[in-house]
Amino acid sequence: SFWQILDQKITDNIPFYILYLDINKFRSHNEYYGHDGGDKLLIDLSERIRTILKSSDDIARVGSDEFTIILSNVNNQHECQVILDRILKCTNKAFISNQGENFNISLSVGAASYPNDASNVIQVRSRIKILFNSTHNQLKMIHCVLSSWKKN
């Protein structure tokens, strides 16, 4: 599972970035297009994101409209930002509903680095919860958290 992969990377001390993505106003989308329309959006979004990721990266749906991505072999914040920009660009293109209507979505995004922002499994999972809360409660269209959590 995704959590086992995450735990193994930390146990093996393999650096990575973790992204947390939340679809803004997903509930409204589900109410307007129905649950089948919401399911289609989740599938279409995950397929678009997968085209951006490397085979060494991992993506999982961790909530109703939340995804977590482990970016392996990403060595710095700039590389993470490049991938994040690609993800946002591919999600800025219109999606098509089951009824053939075009619509757009926006995402809230959080990012953290292992081992720079967390040094063990408990801290990484804590950062994921912080990312969830910070992105879930944002009113901005896109919110990126790409700063170090550790104090110098």
Short mmCIF file of N, CA and C in Angstrom, two decimals:
data_model
loop_
_atom_site.label_atom_id
_atom_site.label_comp_id
_atom_site.label_asym_id
_atom_site.label_seq_id
_atom_site.Cartn_x
_atom_site.Cartn_y
_atom_site.Cartn_z
N SER A 1 0.83 -1.18 0.00
CA SER A 1 0.00 0.00 0.00
C SER A 1 0.88 1.25 0.00
N PHE A 2 0.26 2.39 -0.20
CA PHE A 2 0.97 3.66 -0.25
C PHE A 2 1.71 3.92 1.06
N TRP A 3 1.05 3.68 2.18
CA TRP A 3 1.67 3.96 3.48
C TRP A 3 2.85 3.03 3.72
N GLN A 4 2.78 1.81 3.24
CA GLN A 4 3.92 0.89 3.37
C GLN A 4 5.10 1.38 2.53
N ILE A 5 4.82 1.89 1.33
CA ILE A 5 5.87 2.44 0.48
C ILE A 5 6.52 3.63 1.17
N LEU A 6 5.70 4.50 1.74
CA LEU A 6 6.21 5.66 2.46
C LEU A 6 7.08 5.22 3.63
N ASP A 7 6.59 4.29 4.42
CA ASP A 7 7.35 3.79 5.57
C ASP A 7 8.68 3.17 5.12
N GLN A 8 8.67 2.42 4.01
CA GLN A 8 9.89 1.77 3.53
C GLN A 8 10.92 2.79 3.07
N LYS A 9 10.48 3.84 2.39
CA LYS A 9 11.42 4.88 1.93
C LYS A 9 12.08 5.55 3.13
N ILE A 10 11.32 5.78 4.17
CA ILE A 10 11.87 6.40 5.37
C ILE A 10 12.82 5.43 6.08
N THR A 11 12.41 4.18 6.21
CA THR A 11 13.27 3.17 6.83
C THR A 11 14.58 3.04 6.08
N ASP A 12 14.53 3.07 4.75
CA ASP A 12 15.73 2.96 3.92
C ASP A 12 16.47 4.29 3.78
N ASN A 13 15.92 5.35 4.40
CA ASN A 13 16.51 6.68 4.36
C ASN A 13 16.68 7.20 2.93
N ILE A 14 15.65 7.01 2.11
CA ILE A 14 15.65 7.48 0.73
C ILE A 14 14.97 8.84 0.69
N PRO A 15 15.67 9.91 0.29
CA PRO A 15 15.05 11.24 0.23
C PRO A 15 13.91 11.28 -0.79
N PHE A 16 12.90 12.08 -0.48
CA PHE A 16 11.78 12.26 -1.40
C PHE A 16 11.04 13.53 -1.02
N TYR A 17 10.19 13.98 -1.94
CA TYR A 17 9.23 15.04 -1.64
C TYR A 17 7.86 14.40 -1.61
N ILE A 18 7.01 14.92 -0.76
CA ILE A 18 5.64 14.44 -0.71
C ILE A 18 4.72 15.62 -1.01
N LEU A 19 3.78 15.40 -1.92
CA LEU A 19 2.80 16.42 -2.29
C LEU A 19 1.44 15.98 -1.79
N TYR A 20 0.68 16.94 -1.37
CA TYR A 20 -0.69 16.69 -0.95
C TYR A 20 -1.58 17.58 -1.81
N LEU A 21 -2.52 16.98 -2.55
CA LEU A 21 -3.41 17.72 -3.43
C LEU A 21 -4.85 17.54 -2.99
N ASP A 22 -5.58 18.62 -2.99
CA ASP A 22 -6.99 18.63 -2.60
C ASP A 22 -7.76 19.37 -3.69
N ILE A 23 -8.83 18.77 -4.20
CA ILE A 23 -9.65 19.43 -5.21
C ILE A 23 -10.57 20.42 -4.51
N ASN A 24 -10.45 21.68 -4.87
CA ASN A 24 -11.29 22.72 -4.28
C ASN A 24 -12.73 22.58 -4.75
N LYS A 25 -13.66 22.76 -3.84
CA LYS A 25 -15.10 22.74 -4.11
C LYS A 25 -15.57 21.43 -4.76
N PHE A 26 -14.95 20.32 -4.36
CA PHE A 26 -15.33 19.03 -4.92
C PHE A 26 -16.76 18.67 -4.55
N ARG A 27 -17.17 19.02 -3.36
CA ARG A 27 -18.54 18.71 -2.93
C ARG A 27 -19.56 19.37 -3.87
N SER A 28 -19.31 20.62 -4.23
CA SER A 28 -20.21 21.31 -5.16
C SER A 28 -20.24 20.62 -6.51
N HIS A 29 -19.06 20.17 -6.95
CA HIS A 29 -18.97 19.44 -8.22
C HIS A 29 -19.82 18.16 -8.13
N ASN A 30 -19.67 17.44 -7.04
CA ASN A 30 -20.41 16.19 -6.84
C ASN A 30 -21.92 16.45 -6.82
N GLU A 31 -22.33 17.54 -6.18
CA GLU A 31 -23.76 17.86 -6.12
C GLU A 31 -24.30 18.23 -7.50
N TYR A 32 -23.51 18.95 -8.30
CA TYR A 32 -23.97 19.40 -9.61
C TYR A 32 -23.96 18.26 -10.64
N TYR A 33 -22.85 17.51 -10.68
CA TYR A 33 -22.70 16.46 -11.70
C TYR A 33 -23.06 15.07 -11.21
N GLY A 34 -23.33 14.92 -9.92
CA GLY A 34 -23.66 13.62 -9.35
C GLY A 34 -22.41 12.84 -8.98
N HIS A 35 -22.61 11.76 -8.25
CA HIS A 35 -21.48 10.97 -7.77
C HIS A 35 -20.73 10.30 -8.92
N ASP A 36 -21.45 9.91 -9.98
CA ASP A 36 -20.76 9.35 -11.15
C ASP A 36 -19.85 10.39 -11.78
N GLY A 37 -20.31 11.64 -11.82
CA GLY A 37 -19.49 12.73 -12.34
C GLY A 37 -18.28 12.99 -11.46
N GLY A 38 -18.46 12.90 -10.15
CA GLY A 38 -17.35 13.06 -9.22
C GLY A 38 -16.33 11.94 -9.38
N ASP A 39 -16.82 10.71 -9.53
CA ASP A 39 -15.91 9.58 -9.75
C ASP A 39 -15.13 9.75 -11.05
N LYS A 40 -15.81 10.23 -12.09
CA LYS A 40 -15.13 10.45 -13.37
C LYS A 40 -14.04 11.49 -13.23
N LEU A 41 -14.32 12.57 -12.51
CA LEU A 41 -13.31 13.61 -12.29
C LEU A 41 -12.10 13.03 -11.56
N LEU A 42 -12.32 12.25 -10.52
CA LEU A 42 -11.21 11.66 -9.77
C LEU A 42 -10.35 10.76 -10.66
N ILE A 43 -11.00 9.96 -11.49
CA ILE A 43 -10.27 9.07 -12.40
C ILE A 43 -9.51 9.89 -13.44
N ASP A 44 -10.18 10.86 -14.05
CA ASP A 44 -9.52 11.69 -15.07
C ASP A 44 -8.35 12.46 -14.49
N LEU A 45 -8.53 13.02 -13.29
CA LEU A 45 -7.46 13.77 -12.65
C LEU A 45 -6.27 12.87 -12.35
N SER A 46 -6.52 11.71 -11.78
CA SER A 46 -5.42 10.81 -11.45
C SER A 46 -4.69 10.34 -12.70
N GLU A 47 -5.42 10.12 -13.79
CA GLU A 47 -4.77 9.71 -15.05
C GLU A 47 -3.90 10.84 -15.59
N ARG A 48 -4.37 12.07 -15.52
CA ARG A 48 -3.56 13.21 -15.98
C ARG A 48 -2.29 13.34 -15.15
N ILE A 49 -2.43 13.21 -13.85
CA ILE A 49 -1.27 13.35 -12.97
C ILE A 49 -0.26 12.24 -13.24
N ARG A 50 -0.76 11.03 -13.45
CA ARG A 50 0.15 9.89 -13.71
C ARG A 50 1.01 10.13 -14.94
N THR A 51 0.50 10.86 -15.93
CA THR A 51 1.30 11.13 -17.14
C THR A 51 2.48 12.05 -16.83
N ILE A 52 2.41 12.80 -15.74
CA ILE A 52 3.47 13.72 -15.35
C ILE A 52 4.54 13.00 -14.51
N LEU A 53 4.12 12.01 -13.76
CA LEU A 53 5.01 11.36 -12.80
C LEU A 53 5.92 10.33 -13.46
N LYS A 54 7.05 10.09 -12.79
CA LYS A 54 7.97 9.03 -13.22
C LYS A 54 7.48 7.70 -12.65
N SER A 55 7.96 6.62 -13.22
CA SER A 55 7.55 5.30 -12.74
C SER A 55 8.00 5.07 -11.29
N SER A 56 9.01 5.79 -10.85
CA SER A 56 9.48 5.64 -9.46
C SER A 56 8.64 6.44 -8.47
N ASP A 57 7.73 7.28 -8.95
CA ASP A 57 6.86 8.07 -8.08
C ASP A 57 5.61 7.26 -7.73
N ASP A 58 4.98 7.63 -6.64
CA ASP A 58 3.77 6.93 -6.20
C ASP A 58 2.67 7.93 -5.93
N ILE A 59 1.45 7.57 -6.31
CA ILE A 59 0.28 8.41 -6.06
C ILE A 59 -0.80 7.56 -5.41
N ALA A 60 -1.52 8.17 -4.47
CA ALA A 60 -2.63 7.46 -3.83
C ALA A 60 -3.73 8.45 -3.51
N ARG A 61 -4.94 7.99 -3.62
CA ARG A 61 -6.08 8.76 -3.14
C ARG A 61 -6.20 8.48 -1.66
N VAL A 62 -6.13 9.54 -0.85
CA VAL A 62 -6.12 9.36 0.60
C VAL A 62 -7.36 9.92 1.27
N GLY A 63 -8.28 10.43 0.49
CA GLY A 63 -9.53 10.97 1.02
C GLY A 63 -10.51 11.09 -0.12
N SER A 64 -11.66 11.65 0.15
CA SER A 64 -12.69 11.74 -0.89
C SER A 64 -12.19 12.48 -2.12
N ASP A 65 -11.45 13.56 -1.93
CA ASP A 65 -10.94 14.34 -3.06
C ASP A 65 -9.49 14.75 -2.85
N GLU A 66 -8.75 13.93 -2.09
CA GLU A 66 -7.37 14.23 -1.77
C GLU A 66 -6.45 13.15 -2.31
N PHE A 67 -5.32 13.60 -2.83
CA PHE A 67 -4.29 12.69 -3.33
C PHE A 67 -2.97 13.04 -2.66
N THR A 68 -2.16 12.02 -2.42
CA THR A 68 -0.81 12.21 -1.92
C THR A 68 0.14 11.58 -2.92
N ILE A 69 1.22 12.29 -3.21
CA ILE A 69 2.20 11.83 -4.21
C ILE A 69 3.57 11.82 -3.56
N ILE A 70 4.29 10.72 -3.73
CA ILE A 70 5.68 10.65 -3.31
C ILE A 70 6.52 10.84 -4.56
N LEU A 71 7.31 11.91 -4.58
CA LEU A 71 8.23 12.18 -5.69
C LEU A 71 9.60 11.62 -5.31
N SER A 72 9.95 10.51 -5.92
CA SER A 72 11.25 9.90 -5.67
C SER A 72 12.29 10.56 -6.57
N ASN A 73 13.54 10.49 -6.18
CA ASN A 73 14.64 11.02 -6.98
C ASN A 73 14.48 12.51 -7.28
N VAL A 74 13.85 13.23 -6.39
CA VAL A 74 13.75 14.69 -6.48
C VAL A 74 14.66 15.23 -5.39
N ASN A 75 15.67 15.98 -5.80
CA ASN A 75 16.73 16.35 -4.87
C ASN A 75 16.61 17.73 -4.25
N ASN A 76 15.74 18.57 -4.80
CA ASN A 76 15.67 19.92 -4.25
C ASN A 76 14.30 20.54 -4.52
N GLN A 77 14.08 21.66 -3.88
CA GLN A 77 12.80 22.35 -3.98
C GLN A 77 12.50 22.77 -5.41
N HIS A 78 13.51 23.18 -6.16
CA HIS A 78 13.30 23.61 -7.54
C HIS A 78 12.74 22.46 -8.39
N GLU A 79 13.33 21.27 -8.25
CA GLU A 79 12.83 20.11 -9.00
C GLU A 79 11.39 19.79 -8.61
N CYS A 80 11.09 19.90 -7.33
CA CYS A 80 9.73 19.67 -6.86
C CYS A 80 8.78 20.69 -7.49
N GLN A 81 9.19 21.94 -7.51
CA GLN A 81 8.36 23.01 -8.07
C GLN A 81 8.11 22.78 -9.56
N VAL A 82 9.12 22.30 -10.30
CA VAL A 82 8.96 22.02 -11.73
C VAL A 82 7.88 20.96 -11.93
N ILE A 83 7.93 19.89 -11.15
CA ILE A 83 6.93 18.83 -11.26
C ILE A 83 5.56 19.35 -10.85
N LEU A 84 5.52 20.11 -9.78
CA LEU A 84 4.26 20.69 -9.33
C LEU A 84 3.67 21.60 -10.41
N ASP A 85 4.50 22.41 -11.05
CA ASP A 85 4.02 23.27 -12.14
C ASP A 85 3.44 22.44 -13.28
N ARG A 86 4.08 21.32 -13.60
CA ARG A 86 3.56 20.43 -14.66
C ARG A 86 2.20 19.86 -14.27
N ILE A 87 2.08 19.45 -13.01
CA ILE A 87 0.81 18.91 -12.54
C ILE A 87 -0.28 19.98 -12.64
N LEU A 88 0.02 21.18 -12.17
CA LEU A 88 -0.97 22.25 -12.22
C LEU A 88 -1.33 22.61 -13.66
N LYS A 89 -0.34 22.60 -14.54
CA LYS A 89 -0.61 22.92 -15.95
C LYS A 89 -1.54 21.87 -16.56
N CYS A 90 -1.29 20.60 -16.29
CA CYS A 90 -2.14 19.55 -16.88
C CYS A 90 -3.54 19.57 -16.29
N THR A 91 -3.69 20.10 -15.07
CA THR A 91 -5.03 20.15 -14.47
C THR A 91 -5.75 21.45 -14.80
N ASN A 92 -5.05 22.40 -15.41
CA ASN A 92 -5.70 23.65 -15.82
C ASN A 92 -6.52 23.48 -17.10
N LYS A 93 -6.25 22.43 -17.85
CA LYS A 93 -7.04 22.14 -19.06
C LYS A 93 -8.43 21.67 -18.63
N ALA A 94 -9.42 22.03 -19.41
CA ALA A 94 -10.80 21.70 -19.06
C ALA A 94 -11.00 20.18 -18.97
N PHE A 95 -11.82 19.80 -18.03
CA PHE A 95 -12.28 18.42 -17.90
C PHE A 95 -13.65 18.33 -18.59
N ILE A 96 -14.06 17.13 -18.92
CA ILE A 96 -15.35 16.93 -19.60
C ILE A 96 -16.24 16.06 -18.71
N SER A 97 -17.44 16.56 -18.44
CA SER A 97 -18.38 15.83 -17.59
C SER A 97 -18.99 14.65 -18.37
N ASN A 98 -19.72 13.81 -17.65
CA ASN A 98 -20.43 12.70 -18.29
C ASN A 98 -21.46 13.21 -19.29
N GLN A 99 -21.92 14.47 -19.11
CA GLN A 99 -22.90 15.07 -20.02
C GLN A 99 -22.23 15.79 -21.19
N GLY A 100 -20.89 15.75 -21.25
CA GLY A 100 -20.17 16.39 -22.34
C GLY A 100 -19.88 17.87 -22.11
N GLU A 101 -20.11 18.37 -20.92
CA GLU A 101 -19.84 19.77 -20.60
C GLU A 101 -18.38 19.93 -20.17
N ASN A 102 -17.77 21.03 -20.58
CA ASN A 102 -16.42 21.36 -20.13
C ASN A 102 -16.51 22.10 -18.80
N PHE A 103 -15.57 21.81 -17.90
CA PHE A 103 -15.49 22.53 -16.64
C PHE A 103 -14.03 22.54 -16.19
N ASN A 104 -13.71 23.46 -15.32
CA ASN A 104 -12.35 23.57 -14.78
C ASN A 104 -12.38 23.34 -13.28
N ILE A 105 -11.23 22.95 -12.76
CA ILE A 105 -11.08 22.76 -11.33
C ILE A 105 -9.88 23.57 -10.84
N SER A 106 -9.78 23.71 -9.55
CA SER A 106 -8.57 24.27 -8.94
C SER A 106 -8.16 23.33 -7.82
N LEU A 107 -6.88 23.37 -7.51
CA LEU A 107 -6.32 22.51 -6.48
C LEU A 107 -5.66 23.34 -5.39
N SER A 108 -5.70 22.82 -4.19
CA SER A 108 -4.84 23.31 -3.12
C SER A 108 -3.74 22.28 -2.98
N VAL A 109 -2.50 22.76 -2.83
CA VAL A 109 -1.36 21.86 -2.84
C VAL A 109 -0.43 22.19 -1.68
N GLY A 110 0.05 21.15 -1.02
CA GLY A 110 1.08 21.29 -0.01
C GLY A 110 2.23 20.37 -0.36
N ALA A 111 3.44 20.73 0.06
CA ALA A 111 4.62 19.91 -0.23
C ALA A 111 5.56 19.92 0.96
N ALA A 112 6.23 18.79 1.15
CA ALA A 112 7.24 18.68 2.20
C ALA A 112 8.33 17.74 1.70
N SER A 113 9.50 17.86 2.31
CA SER A 113 10.67 17.08 1.91
C SER A 113 11.13 16.18 3.04
N TYR A 114 11.46 14.93 2.68
CA TYR A 114 12.12 14.04 3.63
C TYR A 114 13.55 13.87 3.16
N PRO A 115 14.55 14.07 3.97
CA PRO A 115 14.54 14.26 5.41
C PRO A 115 14.60 15.72 5.85
N ASN A 116 14.52 16.66 4.95
CA ASN A 116 14.67 18.08 5.33
C ASN A 116 13.56 18.58 6.24
N ASP A 117 12.32 18.16 5.98
CA ASP A 117 11.19 18.68 6.75
C ASP A 117 10.71 17.73 7.84
N ALA A 118 11.18 16.50 7.80
CA ALA A 118 10.80 15.50 8.78
C ALA A 118 11.87 14.41 8.79
N SER A 119 12.12 13.84 9.94
CA SER A 119 13.22 12.88 10.03
C SER A 119 12.77 11.45 10.36
N ASN A 120 11.45 11.24 10.52
CA ASN A 120 10.98 9.88 10.80
C ASN A 120 9.53 9.73 10.33
N VAL A 121 9.03 8.52 10.42
CA VAL A 121 7.67 8.21 9.94
C VAL A 121 6.63 9.07 10.65
N ILE A 122 6.76 9.20 11.95
CA ILE A 122 5.76 9.96 12.72
C ILE A 122 5.74 11.42 12.25
N GLN A 123 6.92 12.01 12.06
CA GLN A 123 6.98 13.40 11.61
C GLN A 123 6.42 13.56 10.19
N VAL A 124 6.74 12.61 9.29
CA VAL A 124 6.21 12.70 7.92
C VAL A 124 4.69 12.63 7.94
N ARG A 125 4.16 11.69 8.69
CA ARG A 125 2.70 11.58 8.77
C ARG A 125 2.09 12.82 9.42
N SER A 126 2.77 13.39 10.37
CA SER A 126 2.31 14.63 10.99
C SER A 126 2.30 15.76 9.96
N ARG A 127 3.35 15.83 9.14
CA ARG A 127 3.42 16.86 8.10
C ARG A 127 2.29 16.69 7.09
N ILE A 128 1.96 15.44 6.78
CA ILE A 128 0.84 15.19 5.86
C ILE A 128 -0.44 15.74 6.47
N LYS A 129 -0.65 15.52 7.76
CA LYS A 129 -1.85 16.06 8.42
C LYS A 129 -1.84 17.58 8.40
N ILE A 130 -0.67 18.18 8.64
CA ILE A 130 -0.56 19.64 8.58
C ILE A 130 -0.86 20.13 7.18
N LEU A 131 -0.29 19.43 6.17
CA LEU A 131 -0.56 19.80 4.78
C LEU A 131 -2.05 19.69 4.48
N PHE A 132 -2.68 18.62 4.97
CA PHE A 132 -4.12 18.46 4.75
C PHE A 132 -4.88 19.63 5.33
N ASN A 133 -4.58 19.96 6.59
CA ASN A 133 -5.31 21.04 7.25
C ASN A 133 -5.03 22.38 6.60
N SER A 134 -3.78 22.64 6.22
CA SER A 134 -3.46 23.95 5.64
C SER A 134 -4.05 24.07 4.24
N THR A 135 -4.04 23.00 3.44
CA THR A 135 -4.60 23.11 2.10
C THR A 135 -6.12 23.03 2.14
N HIS A 136 -6.66 22.23 3.03
CA HIS A 136 -8.11 22.04 3.08
C HIS A 136 -8.83 23.32 3.50
N ASN A 137 -8.18 24.14 4.30
CA ASN A 137 -8.82 25.33 4.81
C ASN A 137 -8.50 26.60 4.04
N GLN A 138 -7.75 26.49 2.96
CA GLN A 138 -7.37 27.68 2.21
C GLN A 138 -8.53 28.16 1.32
N LEU A 139 -8.66 29.47 1.20
CA LEU A 139 -9.64 30.04 0.30
C LEU A 139 -8.99 30.41 -1.03
N LYS A 140 -7.66 30.46 -1.08
CA LYS A 140 -6.96 30.77 -2.31
C LYS A 140 -7.14 29.63 -3.29
N MET A 141 -7.00 29.95 -4.59
CA MET A 141 -7.15 28.92 -5.61
C MET A 141 -6.03 27.89 -5.51
N ILE A 142 -4.81 28.33 -5.34
CA ILE A 142 -3.69 27.41 -5.20
C ILE A 142 -2.83 27.91 -4.05
N HIS A 143 -2.49 27.02 -3.18
CA HIS A 143 -1.64 27.37 -2.03
C HIS A 143 -0.49 26.38 -1.99
N CYS A 144 0.72 26.86 -2.16
CA CYS A 144 1.88 25.98 -2.14
C CYS A 144 2.65 26.19 -0.84
N VAL A 145 2.95 25.10 -0.21
CA VAL A 145 3.78 25.17 0.98
C VAL A 145 5.09 24.46 0.62
N LEU A 146 6.09 25.26 0.30
CA LEU A 146 7.37 24.68 -0.08
C LEU A 146 8.50 25.24 0.77
N SER A 147 8.21 25.44 2.04
CA SER A 147 9.24 25.95 2.91
C SER A 147 9.62 24.88 3.93
N SER A 148 10.80 24.99 4.41
CA SER A 148 11.29 24.03 5.37
C SER A 148 10.55 24.15 6.69
N TRP A 149 10.23 23.03 7.29
CA TRP A 149 9.54 23.01 8.58
C TRP A 149 10.53 23.09 9.72
N LYS A 150 11.75 22.64 9.46
CA LYS A 150 12.74 22.65 10.53
C LYS A 150 13.26 24.04 10.77
N LYS A 151 13.49 24.36 11.98
CA LYS A 151 14.08 25.63 12.35
C LYS A 151 15.59 25.51 12.27
N ASN A 152 16.24 26.50 11.67
CA ASN A 152 17.72 26.48 11.57
C ASN A 152 18.32 26.83 12.91
#
